Coordinates of C-alpha atoms in Angstrom, one line a residue:
Chain B
M1 CA -13.5 -32.7 30.0
L2 CA -12.0 -36.1 29.5
V3 CA -8.9 -35.2 31.5
G4 CA -11.0 -34.0 34.4
L5 CA -13.1 -37.2 34.3
L6 CA -10.0 -39.4 34.3
I7 CA -8.6 -37.6 37.3
A8 CA -11.9 -37.7 39.2
G9 CA -12.2 -41.4 38.2
S10 CA -8.6 -42.1 39.4
A11 CA -9.5 -40.5 42.8
L12 CA -12.6 -42.8 42.9
V13 CA -10.4 -45.9 42.3
L14 CA -8.0 -44.7 45.0
G15 CA -11.0 -44.2 47.3
F16 CA -12.0 -47.8 46.9
L17 CA -8.5 -49.4 47.0
V18 CA -6.3 -47.2 49.1
A19 CA -8.4 -45.1 51.5
P20 CA -8.7 -46.5 55.1
D21 CA -11.9 -47.0 56.9
A22 CA -13.2 -43.7 58.2
K23 CA -13.4 -43.1 62.0
G24 CA -17.0 -43.2 63.3
F25 CA -18.6 -44.7 60.1
E26 CA -19.5 -48.3 59.5
G27 CA -19.0 -50.2 56.3
D28 CA -18.1 -49.1 52.8
S29 CA -21.0 -46.7 52.1
Y30 CA -19.0 -43.8 53.6
R31 CA -16.9 -44.0 50.3
I32 CA -19.7 -42.1 48.7
I33 CA -17.9 -39.0 50.1
F34 CA -15.0 -39.3 47.6
W35 CA -17.3 -37.7 44.9
H36 CA -20.0 -36.2 47.2
V37 CA -17.7 -33.8 48.9
P38 CA -15.7 -32.6 45.9
A39 CA -19.0 -32.2 44.0
A40 CA -20.2 -29.9 46.8
W41 CA -17.0 -27.9 46.7
T42 CA -17.3 -27.6 42.9
S43 CA -20.9 -26.4 43.2
F44 CA -19.7 -23.6 45.6
L45 CA -17.4 -22.5 42.8
T46 CA -20.1 -22.6 40.2
F47 CA -22.4 -20.6 42.5
G48 CA -19.5 -18.1 42.8
M49 CA -19.5 -17.9 39.0
L50 CA -23.2 -17.2 39.1
F51 CA -22.7 -14.4 41.6
V52 CA -19.9 -12.8 39.4
G53 CA -22.0 -13.1 36.3
S54 CA -25.2 -11.7 37.9
L55 CA -23.2 -8.8 39.5
A56 CA -21.6 -8.0 36.1
W57 CA -25.1 -7.9 34.5
F58 CA -26.5 -5.6 37.2
W59 CA -23.5 -3.4 37.4
K60 CA -22.4 -3.0 33.7
R61 CA -25.3 -4.6 31.8
S62 CA -22.5 -6.9 30.5
E63 CA -23.3 -9.5 27.9
W64 CA -20.5 -11.7 29.1
G65 CA -21.9 -11.4 32.6
W66 CA -25.3 -12.6 31.3
I67 CA -23.8 -15.6 29.5
L68 CA -21.6 -16.5 32.5
A69 CA -24.6 -16.4 34.8
G70 CA -26.4 -18.8 32.4
V71 CA -23.4 -21.2 32.2
A72 CA -23.0 -21.1 36.0
A73 CA -26.7 -21.9 36.6
E74 CA -26.5 -25.0 34.5
L75 CA -23.3 -26.2 36.2
S76 CA -24.7 -25.4 39.6
L77 CA -27.6 -27.6 38.8
L78 CA -25.4 -30.5 37.7
Y79 CA -23.1 -30.4 40.7
G80 CA -26.0 -29.6 43.1
L81 CA -27.9 -32.6 41.8
M82 CA -24.9 -34.8 42.3
V83 CA -24.7 -33.7 46.0
V84 CA -28.5 -33.9 46.8
T85 CA -28.8 -37.4 45.2
S86 CA -25.7 -39.0 46.6
G87 CA -26.2 -37.5 50.1
P88 CA -29.6 -39.1 50.9
I89 CA -28.3 -42.5 49.6
W90 CA -25.5 -42.2 52.1
G91 CA -27.9 -41.0 54.8
A92 CA -30.2 -44.0 54.2
A93 CA -27.2 -46.3 54.7
E94 CA -25.6 -44.5 57.7
W95 CA -28.6 -42.8 59.5
G96 CA -31.4 -45.2 58.4
T97 CA -33.2 -42.2 56.9
P98 CA -32.4 -40.4 53.6
W99 CA -33.3 -36.9 54.9
D100 CA -33.5 -35.0 58.1
W101 CA -35.8 -31.9 57.9
T102 CA -34.3 -30.5 61.1
D103 CA -30.7 -30.3 59.6
T104 CA -29.9 -26.9 58.4
R105 CA -27.1 -27.9 56.1
L106 CA -29.3 -30.4 54.2
N107 CA -32.1 -27.9 53.8
T108 CA -30.1 -24.9 52.8
Y109 CA -28.2 -27.0 50.2
A110 CA -31.5 -28.3 48.9
V111 CA -32.8 -24.7 48.5
L112 CA -29.6 -23.8 46.7
S113 CA -30.1 -26.7 44.2
A114 CA -33.7 -25.8 43.8
I115 CA -32.7 -22.2 42.9
A116 CA -30.3 -23.6 40.2
L117 CA -33.1 -25.8 38.9
F118 CA -35.5 -22.8 38.7
L119 CA -32.9 -20.6 36.9
V120 CA -32.2 -23.3 34.3
L121 CA -35.9 -24.0 33.6
S122 CA -36.9 -20.4 33.5
R123 CA -34.1 -19.5 31.2
R124 CA -35.3 -22.1 28.7
S125 CA -39.0 -21.0 28.9
Q126 CA -39.0 -17.2 29.3
P127 CA -38.3 -14.6 26.6
D128 CA -34.9 -13.0 26.8
T129 CA -35.8 -9.4 28.0
P130 CA -33.9 -7.0 30.2
E131 CA -36.6 -7.4 32.9
Y132 CA -36.2 -11.2 32.8
R133 CA -32.4 -10.8 33.1
D134 CA -32.9 -8.6 36.1
V135 CA -35.1 -11.2 37.8
F136 CA -32.7 -14.1 36.9
C137 CA -29.6 -12.3 38.2
G138 CA -31.4 -11.1 41.3
I139 CA -32.3 -14.6 42.2
G140 CA -28.7 -15.6 41.3
L141 CA -27.3 -13.1 43.8
F142 CA -29.7 -14.2 46.5
G143 CA -28.7 -17.8 45.8
F144 CA -25.1 -17.1 46.4
L145 CA -25.9 -15.7 49.9
L146 CA -26.9 -19.3 50.8
V147 CA -23.4 -20.6 50.0
P148 CA -21.7 -19.1 53.2
L149 CA -24.8 -20.0 55.2
T150 CA -24.6 -23.6 53.9
Y151 CA -20.9 -23.8 54.6
M152 CA -21.2 -22.5 58.1
A153 CA -24.4 -24.5 58.9
T154 CA -22.6 -27.5 60.4
R155 CA -20.6 -25.2 62.7
W156 CA -23.5 -23.2 63.9
W157 CA -26.3 -25.7 64.0
Q158 CA -24.9 -29.2 63.6
E159 CA -27.7 -31.8 63.7
R160 CA -27.0 -34.9 61.5
H161 CA -24.7 -33.8 58.7
P162 CA -21.0 -34.5 59.7
G163 CA -19.1 -31.5 61.0
P164 CA -16.5 -29.5 59.2
V165 CA -13.3 -31.3 58.3
I166 CA -11.3 -28.4 57.0
G167 CA -10.9 -25.5 59.4
G168 CA -13.2 -27.3 61.8
G169 CA -11.1 -26.8 64.9
E170 CA -10.0 -29.5 67.3
D171 CA -13.0 -31.8 66.7
G172 CA -12.6 -31.5 62.9
G173 CA -10.0 -33.1 60.7
V174 CA -9.9 -36.1 58.5
D175 CA -7.4 -38.8 57.7
A176 CA -4.6 -37.4 55.5
V177 CA -5.1 -40.1 52.8
I178 CA -8.8 -39.3 52.6
L179 CA -8.0 -35.6 52.3
Q180 CA -5.5 -36.2 49.5
I181 CA -8.1 -38.3 47.6
W182 CA -10.7 -35.6 48.1
L183 CA -8.3 -32.9 46.7
L184 CA -7.4 -35.1 43.7
A185 CA -11.2 -35.6 43.0
F186 CA -11.8 -31.9 43.4
I187 CA -9.0 -31.0 40.9
G188 CA -10.5 -33.5 38.4
M189 CA -14.0 -32.1 38.9
V190 CA -12.8 -28.5 38.5
I191 CA -11.1 -29.4 35.2
L192 CA -14.2 -31.2 34.1
M193 CA -16.4 -28.2 35.1
I194 CA -14.1 -25.8 33.2
G195 CA -14.4 -28.0 30.1
Q196 CA -18.2 -28.1 30.5
A197 CA -18.3 -24.4 31.1
M198 CA -16.3 -23.7 27.8
V199 CA -18.8 -25.8 25.8
S200 CA -21.8 -24.3 27.6
W201 CA -20.4 -20.8 26.9
E202 CA -20.1 -21.6 23.2
V203 CA -23.7 -23.0 23.1
Q204 CA -25.2 -20.0 24.9
K205 CA -23.2 -17.4 22.8
S206 CA -24.2 -19.2 19.6
E207 CA -27.9 -19.3 20.7
Q208 CA -27.8 -15.6 21.3
R209 CA -26.2 -14.9 17.9
L210 CA -28.7 -17.2 16.3
A211 CA -31.6 -15.2 17.8
E212 CA -30.0 -12.0 16.5
L213 CA -29.6 -13.5 13.0
Q214 CA -33.2 -14.7 13.0
L215 CA -34.4 -11.2 13.9
R216 CA -32.5 -9.9 10.9
L217 CA -34.1 -12.5 8.7
D218 CA -37.6 -11.7 10.0
Chain L
M1 CA -30.1 -53.1 51.3
E2 CA -26.4 -54.1 51.3
D3 CA -23.8 -51.5 52.0
I4 CA -22.2 -52.0 48.6
A5 CA -25.6 -51.5 46.9
Y6 CA -25.9 -48.0 48.4
L7 CA -22.4 -47.2 47.3
A8 CA -23.0 -48.5 43.7
S9 CA -26.3 -46.7 43.4
A10 CA -24.8 -43.4 44.5
Y11 CA -22.0 -43.6 42.0
A12 CA -24.3 -44.8 39.3
V13 CA -26.5 -41.7 39.8
M14 CA -23.5 -39.3 39.9
I15 CA -21.8 -40.8 36.8
G16 CA -25.2 -40.8 35.1
L17 CA -25.8 -37.1 35.8
I18 CA -22.3 -36.2 34.5
G19 CA -23.0 -38.3 31.4
W20 CA -26.5 -36.9 30.8
F21 CA -25.4 -33.3 31.3
T22 CA -22.3 -33.6 29.0
W23 CA -24.3 -35.4 26.3
Q24 CA -27.1 -32.8 26.2
L25 CA -24.5 -30.1 26.1
L26 CA -22.7 -31.6 23.1
D27 CA -26.1 -32.3 21.5
R28 CA -27.1 -28.6 21.9
L29 CA -23.8 -27.5 20.5
N30 CA -24.3 -29.6 17.4
D31 CA -27.8 -28.4 17.0
V32 CA -27.0 -24.7 17.3
T33 CA -24.0 -25.0 15.0
A34 CA -26.2 -26.6 12.3
R35 CA -28.9 -23.9 12.7
M36 CA -26.3 -21.2 12.6
D37 CA -24.9 -22.6 9.3
A38 CA -28.4 -22.8 7.8
V39 CA -29.2 -19.2 8.8
E40 CA -25.9 -17.8 7.7
S41 CA -26.1 -19.5 4.3
S42 CA -29.6 -18.2 3.8
L43 CA -28.4 -14.7 4.7
S44 CA -25.5 -14.9 2.2
N45 CA -27.7 -16.3 -0.5
P46 CA -31.1 -14.5 0.0
T47 CA -32.4 -15.6 -3.4
D48 CA -32.0 -19.3 -2.5
S49 CA -34.0 -18.8 0.7
E50 CA -36.8 -17.0 -1.2
E51 CA -37.2 -19.8 -3.7

């Protein structure tokens, strides 16, 4: 985790000291993107993990699938919150308004984060039954459907959110230095996320084992 | 608000979220480990737990 944080932190320093001013944006507030964008990419990975875990539970009734889905929901909430809090701050600086309800990208991503929040809260409050696991994983699978929709939203219905910079065609693209810093921050966040996932996996496995032991004691 | 204030508040929130999440994760790990040890010791010494 520390290694990931150091790499992401180094990218942040480079974003402040080395990155040039971005075309079309005024002032330094655009430098929020050096963590905002990699956090969004990392959240797509964690929603992918949620999809794999949920599918494994439905398909094979797999215990590891259930644990993976729980780990992924927590991580999706963390990285989702990083995106939905930093985005409006940049929006307030750049657009003069923190949110635009007509922008599809903003709204689908907010729904995605709300799904992660619901999954985390429900997992802590509901009894662990096969029926609850089915509901949890069903919502997890549905949530993943929003990932490609969110990713493509700026291509299909661009309103306020900046257009795609990778694979965005002739109008897309970004300065090479900015892209390199993004990739460095993304690598750091993925390493951090893997470390957090390993700890979260251990916690959730132990909590399940504890529940089994307590049943034996009762 | 100054441009730099937006930047600082965004990074403060993101760093705070990572810190809070990691702290609560490690806290839960310590808590569950302690509870596991307690349950396992009471399972291996059933007479102690009955006293």
